[in-house]
Coordinates of C-alpha atoms in Angstrom, one line a residue:
M1019 CA 104.8 42.3 -96.3
S1020 CA 107.2 44.5 -94.4
D1021 CA 107.7 44.5 -90.7
R1022 CA 106.0 47.9 -90.6
E1023 CA 102.8 46.3 -91.6
L1024 CA 102.8 44.2 -88.5
S1025 CA 101.5 45.2 -85.1
C1026 CA 103.8 46.3 -82.3
S1027 CA 105.6 43.2 -80.9
N1028 CA 104.2 43.7 -77.4
S1029 CA 100.6 44.2 -78.5
G1030 CA 99.7 40.6 -79.0
V1031 CA 97.7 41.5 -82.1
G1032 CA 99.9 39.7 -84.6
Q1033 CA 99.9 40.3 -88.4
F1034 CA 96.8 42.2 -89.4
M1035 CA 97.5 44.7 -92.2
D1036 CA 96.6 43.6 -95.7
R1037 CA 98.7 45.0 -98.6
G1038 CA 95.8 47.0 -100.0
R1039 CA 95.3 48.9 -96.7
M1040 CA 98.9 50.2 -96.8
N1041 CA 98.6 51.6 -100.4
Q1042 CA 99.4 55.2 -99.9
N1043 CA 98.5 58.2 -102.0
G1044 CA 101.7 58.9 -103.9
V1045 CA 101.2 62.7 -103.3
V1046 CA 101.5 62.2 -99.5
Q1047 CA 105.2 62.4 -98.9
P1048 CA 107.5 64.5 -96.7
L1049 CA 107.7 67.4 -99.2
L1050 CA 103.9 67.7 -99.0
T1051 CA 104.5 70.4 -96.4
D1052 CA 105.0 74.2 -95.9
L1053 CA 108.5 75.5 -96.5
Y1054 CA 108.7 76.9 -93.0
Q1055 CA 108.6 73.4 -91.6
I1056 CA 112.0 72.8 -93.3
T1057 CA 113.5 76.2 -92.5
M1058 CA 112.5 75.7 -88.8
A1059 CA 114.0 72.2 -88.9
Y1060 CA 117.2 73.7 -90.0
A1061 CA 117.1 76.5 -87.4
Y1062 CA 116.4 73.8 -84.7
W1063 CA 119.3 71.7 -86.0
K1064 CA 121.6 74.7 -86.2
S1065 CA 120.7 75.6 -82.6
G1066 CA 121.6 72.1 -81.3
K1067 CA 118.0 71.1 -80.6
T1068 CA 118.2 67.7 -82.2
D1069 CA 117.8 65.9 -78.9
D1070 CA 114.9 68.1 -77.6
H1071 CA 111.7 66.1 -77.0
A1072 CA 108.4 67.7 -77.8
V1073 CA 104.6 67.1 -77.5
F1074 CA 102.2 68.6 -80.0
D1075 CA 98.4 68.6 -79.9
L1076 CA 96.3 68.4 -83.0
F1077 CA 92.8 69.8 -82.4
F1078 CA 90.1 72.1 -83.7
R1079 CA 88.4 75.0 -82.0
T1080 CA 84.9 75.0 -83.4
N1081 CA 82.5 72.4 -84.7
P1082 CA 81.6 72.7 -88.4
F1083 CA 78.3 73.5 -90.1
H1084 CA 76.9 75.3 -87.0
G1085 CA 76.7 71.9 -85.3
E1086 CA 77.9 70.5 -82.0
F1087 CA 79.8 67.5 -83.1
T1088 CA 82.7 66.5 -85.4
I1089 CA 83.6 63.0 -86.8
F1090 CA 87.3 62.3 -86.6
A1091 CA 88.6 60.8 -89.8
G1092 CA 91.9 60.5 -91.6
L1093 CA 93.9 58.5 -89.0
D1094 CA 94.7 55.6 -91.3
E1095 CA 96.3 58.0 -93.8
C1096 CA 98.4 59.6 -91.0
L1097 CA 99.7 56.2 -90.1
K1098 CA 100.6 55.4 -93.7
F1099 CA 102.5 58.6 -93.9
L1100 CA 104.5 57.8 -90.7
D1101 CA 105.2 54.3 -92.0
S1102 CA 106.6 55.6 -95.3
F1103 CA 108.3 58.8 -94.0
H1104 CA 111.7 59.2 -95.7
Y1105 CA 113.3 61.9 -97.8
S1106 CA 114.4 60.4 -101.1
E1107 CA 117.7 61.4 -102.9
S1108 CA 115.7 63.6 -105.2
D1109 CA 113.9 65.2 -102.3
I1110 CA 117.3 66.1 -100.7
E1111 CA 118.6 67.4 -104.0
Y1112 CA 115.5 69.6 -104.4
L1113 CA 115.9 71.0 -100.9
R1114 CA 119.6 71.8 -101.5
Q1115 CA 118.5 73.9 -104.4
T1116 CA 115.6 75.5 -102.6
L1117 CA 117.0 76.4 -99.1
P1118 CA 119.0 79.6 -98.8
E1119 CA 122.6 79.5 -99.9
G1120 CA 124.8 78.7 -97.0
T1121 CA 122.7 75.9 -95.5
E1122 CA 125.2 73.4 -94.2
N1123 CA 125.5 70.1 -96.1
E1124 CA 125.5 68.2 -92.8
F1125 CA 121.8 69.2 -92.4
F1126 CA 120.9 67.5 -95.7
D1127 CA 122.7 64.4 -94.4
Y1128 CA 120.6 64.6 -91.2
L1129 CA 117.4 64.9 -93.2
G1130 CA 118.4 61.9 -95.4
N1131 CA 118.5 59.7 -92.3
L1132 CA 115.3 61.0 -90.7
T1133 CA 112.4 58.6 -90.1
A1134 CA 109.4 58.5 -87.8
K1135 CA 110.7 55.6 -85.7
D1136 CA 111.2 57.7 -82.6
V1137 CA 107.7 59.3 -82.9
T1138 CA 104.8 58.2 -80.7
L1139 CA 101.3 59.0 -81.9
Y1140 CA 98.3 58.9 -79.6
A1141 CA 94.8 59.3 -81.1
I1142 CA 91.1 58.7 -80.5
D1143 CA 89.6 56.0 -82.7
E1144 CA 88.8 57.0 -86.2
G1145 CA 85.1 57.4 -86.7
T1146 CA 84.6 58.7 -83.1
V1147 CA 82.7 61.8 -82.3
A1148 CA 85.1 64.6 -81.3
F1149 CA 84.7 68.0 -79.8
P1150 CA 86.5 71.4 -79.8
R1151 CA 89.8 71.7 -77.8
V1152 CA 90.1 68.0 -77.1
P1153 CA 93.2 66.8 -79.0
I1154 CA 92.2 64.2 -81.6
I1155 CA 95.8 63.4 -82.2
K1156 CA 98.9 63.9 -79.9
V1157 CA 102.3 63.6 -81.4
E1158 CA 105.4 63.0 -79.1
G1159 CA 109.1 62.7 -80.1
P1160 CA 112.2 64.5 -81.2
L1161 CA 111.3 68.2 -81.8
I1162 CA 112.5 68.4 -85.4
I1163 CA 110.6 65.4 -86.7
V1164 CA 107.4 66.1 -84.9
Q1165 CA 107.6 69.7 -86.1
I1166 CA 108.1 68.6 -89.7
L1167 CA 105.0 66.3 -89.5
E1168 CA 102.6 69.3 -88.8
T1169 CA 101.4 70.4 -92.2
T1170 CA 101.0 66.9 -93.6
L1171 CA 99.1 65.6 -90.6
L1172 CA 96.8 68.6 -90.7
T1173 CA 96.0 68.2 -94.4
L1174 CA 95.2 64.5 -93.9
V1175 CA 92.9 65.2 -91.0
N1176 CA 91.2 68.5 -91.8
Y1177 CA 89.3 67.6 -95.0
A1178 CA 88.7 64.0 -93.9
S1179 CA 87.0 65.0 -90.7
L1180 CA 85.0 67.8 -92.3
M1181 CA 83.8 65.5 -95.1
A1182 CA 82.9 62.6 -92.7
T1183 CA 81.0 65.1 -90.5
N1184 CA 79.1 66.6 -93.5
A1185 CA 78.1 63.1 -94.6
A1186 CA 77.0 62.1 -91.1
R1187 CA 74.7 65.2 -91.0
Y1188 CA 73.2 64.2 -94.3
R1189 CA 72.6 60.7 -93.0
M1190 CA 70.9 62.1 -89.9
V1191 CA 68.5 64.4 -91.8
A1192 CA 67.7 61.8 -94.5
G1193 CA 66.9 59.1 -91.9
K1194 CA 68.1 55.5 -91.7
H1195 CA 65.7 54.1 -94.3
V1196 CA 66.7 56.4 -97.2
K1197 CA 69.8 55.5 -99.3
L1198 CA 72.4 58.1 -99.9
L1199 CA 74.8 58.1 -102.9
E1200 CA 77.7 60.4 -103.4
F1201 CA 77.7 61.8 -107.0
G1202 CA 80.3 64.6 -106.5
L1203 CA 83.4 63.6 -108.5
R1204 CA 82.9 66.0 -111.3
R1205 CA 82.4 68.9 -108.9
A1206 CA 85.1 68.0 -106.4
Q1207 CA 88.3 70.0 -105.7
G1208 CA 90.4 68.0 -108.1
P1209 CA 91.0 64.2 -108.4
D1210 CA 92.4 63.8 -104.9
G1211 CA 89.6 65.8 -103.4
G1212 CA 87.1 63.6 -105.4
L1213 CA 88.7 60.3 -104.0
S1214 CA 88.8 61.7 -100.5
A1215 CA 85.2 62.8 -100.7
S1216 CA 84.1 59.4 -101.8
K1217 CA 86.0 57.6 -99.1
Y1218 CA 85.0 59.9 -96.2
S1219 CA 81.3 60.3 -97.3
Y1220 CA 81.1 56.5 -97.1
I1221 CA 82.6 56.6 -93.6
G1222 CA 80.1 59.3 -92.7
G1223 CA 77.1 57.1 -93.6
F1224 CA 76.6 57.2 -97.4
D1225 CA 75.7 53.9 -99.1
G1226 CA 77.7 54.2 -102.3
T1227 CA 79.5 56.4 -104.8
S1228 CA 79.5 57.0 -108.5
N1229 CA 83.3 57.2 -108.4
V1230 CA 84.6 54.0 -110.0
L1231 CA 88.2 54.5 -108.8
A1232 CA 87.1 55.0 -105.3
G1233 CA 85.1 51.8 -105.6
K1234 CA 88.3 49.9 -106.6
L1235 CA 90.6 51.5 -104.1
F1236 CA 88.3 51.5 -101.0
N1237 CA 85.8 48.7 -101.8
I1238 CA 82.9 51.1 -101.7
P1239 CA 79.7 50.1 -103.6
V1240 CA 79.6 51.9 -107.0
K1241 CA 76.2 53.0 -108.3
G1242 CA 75.0 54.9 -111.4
T1243 CA 72.5 55.1 -114.2
H1244 CA 72.9 57.2 -117.3
A1245 CA 72.9 60.9 -118.2
H1246 CA 70.4 63.0 -120.2
A1247 CA 72.8 62.6 -123.1
Y1248 CA 71.9 59.0 -123.4
I1249 CA 68.1 59.9 -123.8
T1250 CA 68.8 62.8 -126.2
S1251 CA 71.1 60.6 -128.3
F1252 CA 67.9 58.9 -129.7
S1253 CA 65.4 60.8 -131.8
G1254 CA 63.0 58.0 -132.6
I1255 CA 62.3 54.2 -132.4
G1256 CA 63.6 53.9 -136.0
E1257 CA 67.1 54.3 -134.6
L1258 CA 67.0 51.2 -132.5
K1259 CA 69.5 48.7 -134.0
T1260 CA 68.7 46.1 -131.3
R1261 CA 65.1 45.4 -130.0
L1262 CA 65.3 41.7 -129.1
L1263 CA 65.9 40.3 -125.6
K1264 CA 65.9 36.7 -124.4
H1265 CA 63.6 35.7 -121.6
K1266 CA 65.4 35.5 -118.3
T1267 CA 64.4 31.9 -117.6
T1268 CA 63.1 30.3 -120.8
G1269 CA 65.7 31.9 -123.2
I1270 CA 63.0 32.5 -125.7
T1271 CA 63.7 35.8 -127.6
G1272 CA 61.1 38.5 -127.4
D1273 CA 60.7 41.9 -129.1
L1274 CA 61.1 44.4 -126.2
L1275 CA 60.2 47.4 -128.3
D1276 CA 57.0 45.8 -129.6
L1277 CA 56.0 44.9 -126.1
A1278 CA 56.8 48.3 -124.8
V1279 CA 54.8 50.0 -127.6
K1280 CA 51.7 47.9 -126.8
Y1281 CA 52.0 48.6 -123.1
R1282 CA 52.4 52.3 -123.9
Q1283 CA 49.0 52.3 -125.5
S1284 CA 47.3 50.7 -122.5
L1285 CA 49.2 52.9 -120.0
S1286 CA 48.2 56.1 -121.7
Q1287 CA 44.6 55.4 -120.8
V1288 CA 45.4 54.2 -117.3
L1289 CA 47.6 57.1 -116.5
D1290 CA 45.5 59.6 -118.5
V1291 CA 48.5 60.7 -120.6
S1292 CA 48.5 61.4 -124.3
M1293 CA 51.0 59.3 -126.3
E1294 CA 51.3 62.3 -128.7
E1295 CA 52.9 64.3 -125.9
S1296 CA 55.5 61.7 -125.0
S1297 CA 58.9 61.4 -126.7
E1298 CA 59.5 58.4 -128.9
G1299 CA 63.2 59.2 -128.8
E1300 CA 63.0 58.7 -125.0
L1301 CA 61.2 55.5 -125.4
A1302 CA 63.8 54.2 -127.8
A1303 CA 66.6 55.2 -125.4
M1304 CA 64.9 53.4 -122.5
V1305 CA 64.4 50.3 -124.6
S1306 CA 68.0 50.4 -125.6
Y1307 CA 69.2 50.8 -122.1
A1308 CA 66.9 48.1 -120.8
I1309 CA 68.3 45.6 -123.3
A1310 CA 71.8 46.5 -122.2
F1311 CA 70.9 46.1 -118.4
P1312 CA 67.7 44.2 -118.1
D1313 CA 68.4 43.2 -114.5
G1314 CA 69.5 46.8 -113.5
F1315 CA 67.1 49.0 -115.5
M1316 CA 67.0 52.4 -113.8
A1317 CA 66.0 55.3 -116.1
L1318 CA 66.3 59.1 -115.9
V1319 CA 62.7 60.3 -116.5
D1320 CA 63.0 64.1 -116.5
T1321 CA 64.8 64.7 -119.8
Y1322 CA 61.6 66.1 -121.4
D1323 CA 58.6 65.9 -119.0
V1324 CA 58.2 63.5 -116.1
K1325 CA 54.5 63.4 -116.1
R1326 CA 53.7 63.5 -119.8
S1327 CA 56.6 61.4 -121.1
G1328 CA 59.2 60.0 -118.7
L1329 CA 56.9 58.0 -116.4
L1330 CA 54.8 56.7 -119.3
N1331 CA 57.8 55.5 -121.3
F1332 CA 59.5 54.0 -118.2
C1333 CA 56.5 52.1 -117.1
S1334 CA 56.0 50.8 -120.7
V1335 CA 59.5 49.4 -120.8
A1336 CA 59.4 48.1 -117.2
L1337 CA 56.2 46.1 -118.0
A1338 CA 57.7 44.8 -121.2
L1339 CA 60.7 43.6 -119.2
N1340 CA 58.4 42.0 -116.8
D1341 CA 56.9 39.9 -119.6
L1342 CA 60.5 38.6 -120.3
G1343 CA 61.2 37.7 -116.7
Y1344 CA 63.0 40.9 -115.5
H1345 CA 62.2 43.4 -112.8
A1346 CA 63.2 47.1 -113.4
V1347 CA 65.0 48.8 -110.5
G1348 CA 63.5 52.3 -110.6
I1349 CA 63.8 55.9 -111.8
R1350 CA 66.0 59.0 -111.2
I1351 CA 64.6 62.5 -111.2
D1352 CA 67.2 65.2 -111.7
S1353 CA 65.1 68.4 -111.9
G1354 CA 61.9 70.1 -111.0
D1355 CA 59.7 69.9 -107.9
L1356 CA 61.2 66.8 -106.3
A1357 CA 58.5 66.4 -103.6
Y1358 CA 55.6 66.7 -106.1
L1359 CA 57.3 64.5 -108.8
S1360 CA 58.3 61.8 -106.3
C1361 CA 54.7 61.6 -105.0
L1362 CA 53.4 61.6 -108.6
A1363 CA 55.9 58.7 -109.4
R1364 CA 54.9 56.7 -106.4
E1365 CA 51.2 57.2 -107.2
T1366 CA 51.8 56.1 -110.8
F1367 CA 53.7 53.0 -109.8
E1368 CA 50.9 52.0 -107.4
R1369 CA 48.3 52.5 -110.1
V1370 CA 50.2 50.4 -112.6
A1371 CA 50.8 47.7 -109.9
E1372 CA 47.0 47.5 -109.4
S1373 CA 45.9 47.8 -113.0
F1374 CA 48.4 45.2 -114.4
K1375 CA 48.7 43.0 -111.3
V1376 CA 52.4 43.5 -110.9
S1377 CA 52.9 44.0 -107.1
W1378 CA 56.6 44.6 -107.4
F1379 CA 55.9 47.9 -109.1
N1380 CA 55.1 49.2 -105.6
K1381 CA 58.7 48.7 -104.6
L1382 CA 60.3 50.5 -107.5
T1383 CA 63.1 52.9 -106.3
I1384 CA 62.8 56.6 -106.7
V1385 CA 66.2 58.4 -106.8
A1386 CA 66.5 62.2 -106.6
S1387 CA 69.5 64.2 -107.5
N1388 CA 69.4 68.0 -108.2
D1389 CA 71.8 70.2 -106.3
I1390 CA 70.6 68.7 -103.1
N1391 CA 71.8 70.0 -99.7
E1392 CA 70.9 69.5 -96.1
D1393 CA 68.2 72.1 -96.1
T1394 CA 66.7 70.6 -99.2
I1395 CA 66.3 67.3 -97.5
L1396 CA 64.7 68.9 -94.4
S1397 CA 62.2 70.7 -96.7
L1398 CA 61.4 67.6 -98.6
N1399 CA 60.8 65.8 -95.4
E1400 CA 58.3 68.4 -94.4
Q1401 CA 56.5 68.1 -97.7
G1402 CA 56.1 64.3 -97.4
H1403 CA 58.3 63.2 -100.3
K1404 CA 58.4 59.6 -101.6
I1405 CA 62.1 59.5 -102.4
D1406 CA 64.0 56.3 -101.6
C1407 CA 67.5 57.5 -102.4
F1408 CA 69.3 60.8 -102.8
G1409 CA 72.2 61.3 -105.1
I1410 CA 74.2 64.2 -103.7
G1411 CA 77.1 66.0 -105.3
T1412 CA 78.3 69.6 -105.1
H1413 CA 77.1 70.5 -101.7
L1414 CA 78.4 67.3 -100.1
V1415 CA 81.9 67.1 -101.6
T1416 CA 82.8 70.8 -101.5
C1417 CA 81.3 71.2 -98.0
Q1418 CA 79.7 74.4 -99.2
R1419 CA 78.3 75.4 -95.9
Q1420 CA 81.8 75.4 -94.4
P1421 CA 84.8 74.7 -96.6
A1422 CA 87.4 74.1 -93.9
L1423 CA 87.5 72.6 -90.4
G1424 CA 90.4 74.6 -89.1
C1425 CA 92.4 72.0 -87.2
V1426 CA 95.6 73.3 -85.6
Y1427 CA 98.8 71.7 -84.3
K1428 CA 100.3 73.3 -81.2
L1429 CA 103.4 72.7 -79.1
V1430 CA 102.3 72.0 -75.6
E1431 CA 105.4 70.6 -74.0
I1432 CA 109.2 70.5 -74.6
N1433 CA 111.7 68.5 -72.6
G1434 CA 109.1 67.9 -70.0
Q1435 CA 108.3 71.6 -69.6
P1436 CA 104.8 72.9 -70.5
R1437 CA 104.4 75.5 -73.2
I1438 CA 101.4 77.8 -73.6
K1439 CA 100.4 80.2 -76.5
L1440 CA 98.7 83.3 -75.2
S1441 CA 96.4 85.5 -77.2
Q1442 CA 94.0 88.4 -76.6
D1443 CA 91.5 86.1 -78.1
V1444 CA 90.8 83.6 -75.3
E1445 CA 89.7 81.0 -77.8
K1446 CA 93.2 80.8 -79.2
V1447 CA 95.0 80.3 -75.8
T1448 CA 96.4 76.7 -75.9
M1449 CA 96.0 74.3 -73.0
P1450 CA 99.6 73.3 -72.1
G1451 CA 101.2 70.1 -71.1
H1452 CA 100.8 66.4 -71.9
K1453 CA 97.2 65.6 -71.3
N1454 CA 94.8 62.6 -71.2
A1455 CA 91.2 62.8 -72.2
F1456 CA 88.2 60.9 -70.8
R1457 CA 84.6 60.8 -71.9
L1458 CA 82.2 60.6 -68.9
Y1459 CA 78.8 59.0 -69.4
S1460 CA 75.5 59.5 -67.5
A1461 CA 73.2 56.9 -66.1
D1462 CA 71.2 56.8 -69.3
G1463 CA 74.2 55.8 -71.4
H1464 CA 74.7 59.2 -73.1
A1465 CA 78.0 61.0 -73.2
L1466 CA 77.9 63.7 -70.6
I1467 CA 81.2 65.6 -70.8
D1468 CA 84.8 65.2 -72.1
L1469 CA 87.4 65.8 -69.4
L1470 CA 91.0 66.8 -70.0
Q1471 CA 93.6 66.0 -67.2
K1472 CA 97.3 66.1 -66.8
V1473 CA 98.9 62.7 -67.6
T1474 CA 100.1 62.5 -64.0
E1475 CA 96.6 62.6 -62.6
P1476 CA 94.7 59.3 -61.9
P1477 CA 91.8 58.8 -64.2
P1478 CA 88.3 59.6 -63.1
A1479 CA 86.5 56.6 -61.4
V1480 CA 83.0 55.3 -61.9
G1481 CA 80.7 56.4 -59.1
Q1482 CA 83.2 59.0 -57.8
K1483 CA 82.5 62.7 -57.8
V1484 CA 84.7 64.6 -60.3
L1485 CA 85.0 68.4 -60.4
C1486 CA 84.8 69.5 -64.0
R1487 CA 85.8 73.1 -64.8
H1488 CA 85.6 75.3 -67.9
P1489 CA 89.1 75.9 -68.9
F1490 CA 88.9 79.7 -69.0
Q1491 CA 85.8 80.8 -67.1
E1492 CA 86.2 80.5 -63.3
S1493 CA 82.5 80.4 -62.4
K1494 CA 81.6 77.6 -64.8
R1495 CA 82.2 74.3 -62.9
A1496 CA 80.2 71.3 -61.9
Y1497 CA 80.5 68.0 -60.1
V1498 CA 79.9 64.9 -62.3
I1499 CA 79.5 61.4 -61.0
P1500 CA 80.0 59.1 -64.1
T1501 CA 78.4 55.7 -64.5
H1502 CA 81.0 54.9 -67.2
V1503 CA 84.4 56.3 -68.0
E1504 CA 86.0 56.0 -71.5
S1505 CA 89.7 56.7 -71.9
L1506 CA 89.8 58.3 -75.4
Y1507 CA 93.5 57.9 -76.4
K1508 CA 95.3 54.8 -77.7
I1509 CA 98.9 54.6 -78.9
Y1510 CA 98.6 54.1 -82.6
W1511 CA 102.3 54.4 -83.6
Q1512 CA 105.4 53.7 -81.6
N1513 CA 108.9 52.4 -82.2
G1514 CA 108.4 52.7 -86.0
K1515 CA 105.3 50.4 -86.0
I1516 CA 101.6 50.6 -86.0
C1517 CA 100.4 49.5 -82.6
Q1518 CA 96.7 48.9 -83.1
Q1519 CA 94.7 46.6 -85.4
L1520 CA 93.2 49.1 -87.8
P1521 CA 89.6 48.6 -88.7
R1522 CA 88.3 48.2 -92.2
L1523 CA 86.5 51.1 -93.8
E1524 CA 83.1 49.4 -93.2
Q1525 CA 84.0 49.1 -89.5
V1526 CA 84.9 52.8 -89.3
R1527 CA 81.6 53.5 -90.9
E1528 CA 79.8 51.5 -88.3
R1529 CA 81.7 53.2 -85.5
V1530 CA 80.5 56.6 -86.7
Q1531 CA 76.9 55.6 -86.2
M1532 CA 77.6 53.9 -82.8
S1533 CA 79.5 56.9 -81.6
L1534 CA 76.7 59.3 -82.7
K1535 CA 74.1 57.2 -80.7
T1536 CA 76.0 58.0 -77.5
L1537 CA 75.1 61.7 -78.0
R1538 CA 71.7 63.1 -76.8
N1539 CA 69.4 64.2 -79.6
D1540 CA 69.6 67.8 -78.6
H1541 CA 73.4 67.8 -79.3
K1542 CA 72.7 66.5 -82.8
R1543 CA 69.6 68.5 -83.9
T1544 CA 70.0 70.8 -86.9
L1545 CA 68.6 73.9 -85.4
N1546 CA 70.2 75.4 -82.3
P1547 CA 71.9 72.2 -81.0
T1548 CA 72.9 72.1 -77.3
P1549 CA 76.6 72.6 -76.9
Y1550 CA 78.5 69.5 -75.7
K1551 CA 80.6 70.3 -72.6
V1552 CA 84.4 70.0 -72.6
A1553 CA 86.0 70.5 -69.3
V1554 CA 89.4 70.3 -67.5
S1555 CA 90.1 68.9 -64.1
D1556 CA 90.7 71.2 -61.2
N1557 CA 94.4 70.4 -61.2
L1558 CA 94.7 71.2 -64.9
Y1559 CA 92.7 74.4 -64.5
N1560 CA 95.0 75.7 -61.8
F1561 CA 98.1 74.6 -63.9
I1562 CA 96.9 76.4 -67.0
H1563 CA 96.1 79.7 -65.1
D1564 CA 99.4 79.6 -63.1
L1565 CA 101.3 79.2 -66.3
W1566 CA 99.3 81.9 -68.0
L1567 CA 100.2 84.4 -65.3
Q1568 CA 103.9 83.4 -65.4
N1569 CA 104.0 84.0 -69.2
A1570 CA 101.7 87.0 -69.5
P1571 CA 103.6 90.3 -69.6
I1572 CA 102.8 92.8 -66.8
G1573 CA 101.7 96.1 -68.2
E1574 CA 102.7 99.5 -66.8
L1575 CA 100.4 102.5 -66.4
S1576 CA 101.9 106.0 -66.7

């Protein structure tokens, strides 16, 4: 383990990073950037600005999905990137060929020696609820290196935070008792998008993924059943090459097909379903799959017809398994009226449990997958569905309701002097200077407001009146007396080392839910949520507007 996998020497944390955590995506490297970062670096270097010291804020302007909160994610990947930042010989050679002719050789020598050791990175904790205009990351250090970091940090944070937020919203509408599985790899934006979707949907509150590589890399539970192809690959029971299964406890071999066929006859009367209408090929496929996975038998029941074939065949095989000491897991429905079919399935299981005296049938899992989105779940909730688990793919991993978060990275200070970007669009005016952020809590324990201050200001105190102002609207202001004050920023990277003990993925996942609990329900509701307030101190407000007037050109009427 390298010294970069240790905490800062003065943090007292000691060695905490395991080797697996520092495994970095090989695509994330210094050349994963926009060309203008390199050309600006050369212009800075040519202008003698190598010793200039800058502060950049990374933030977003609007919450995604018409909501009023965002989950910050991607911090651990940013830290891995800083830890490994170095231009290889082949990188330098490529840049020599790519930059305009006449670029001085000494600049390439400069790049070859460039690392992130002089960078300081401040951030809120990964998995924390974040809000517009409050920087989620602040980067401080030599101008050239902190400029070069821009594009890569943005690409590591933008999708991660969008994905975690999307997943958290699904978790909220589904409720805490329904399982959520991410099934989106085949629909994701390429292999890296698929892996990121699996990782950050788990952080956002999903319970597992179908993505096997994500399971290996991130220790996420992996779940899956079979496709319709498995059912349609059998046309009749005559195709079964294996029909025998040993009893789970006695070891005595039984004929699972024979047992299933007998139960099928009885069940057709109990369920009032004709055996002639059900598929024997489906029965054969289910028997085959049950023999392969007797302790994990979950079957897809909508290949032909859920009511007339799928449920009859599944229950027949599940009862046969029961005779041999095994309990089936449940079913998956991938098409049709999910509310109606889930209620039908639950009613069927209850009837079978009573008729055949198998109480565990009442607890069989019903999984639904079928192009499900947030609105689908809300509608199913209104219809009183009986679904225990949703498998969600396309709408989750592609974030179809909003495909990008829109994080930006803006210079706010250079050599101790504030910088402001002006715009006719007030939303795009930056808040200058090196700032601290605090979350103020009300007496009921809920987050009340986020407050930005200049770093030179004392932090707000519990029980003391604080004047909070809208950054750009003079009349919007209020006094707040916090019962709890949380400082949002920690130093995560300094002197070439990670300075905080990074949580495991499961701990980040828990933090998401804990952080969401600090918000009032009206901030989290799906329809017309109440905007969460972000304010600046009176001192920062005056500072912003004084600088605005200094930098805004004065027009002339003629």
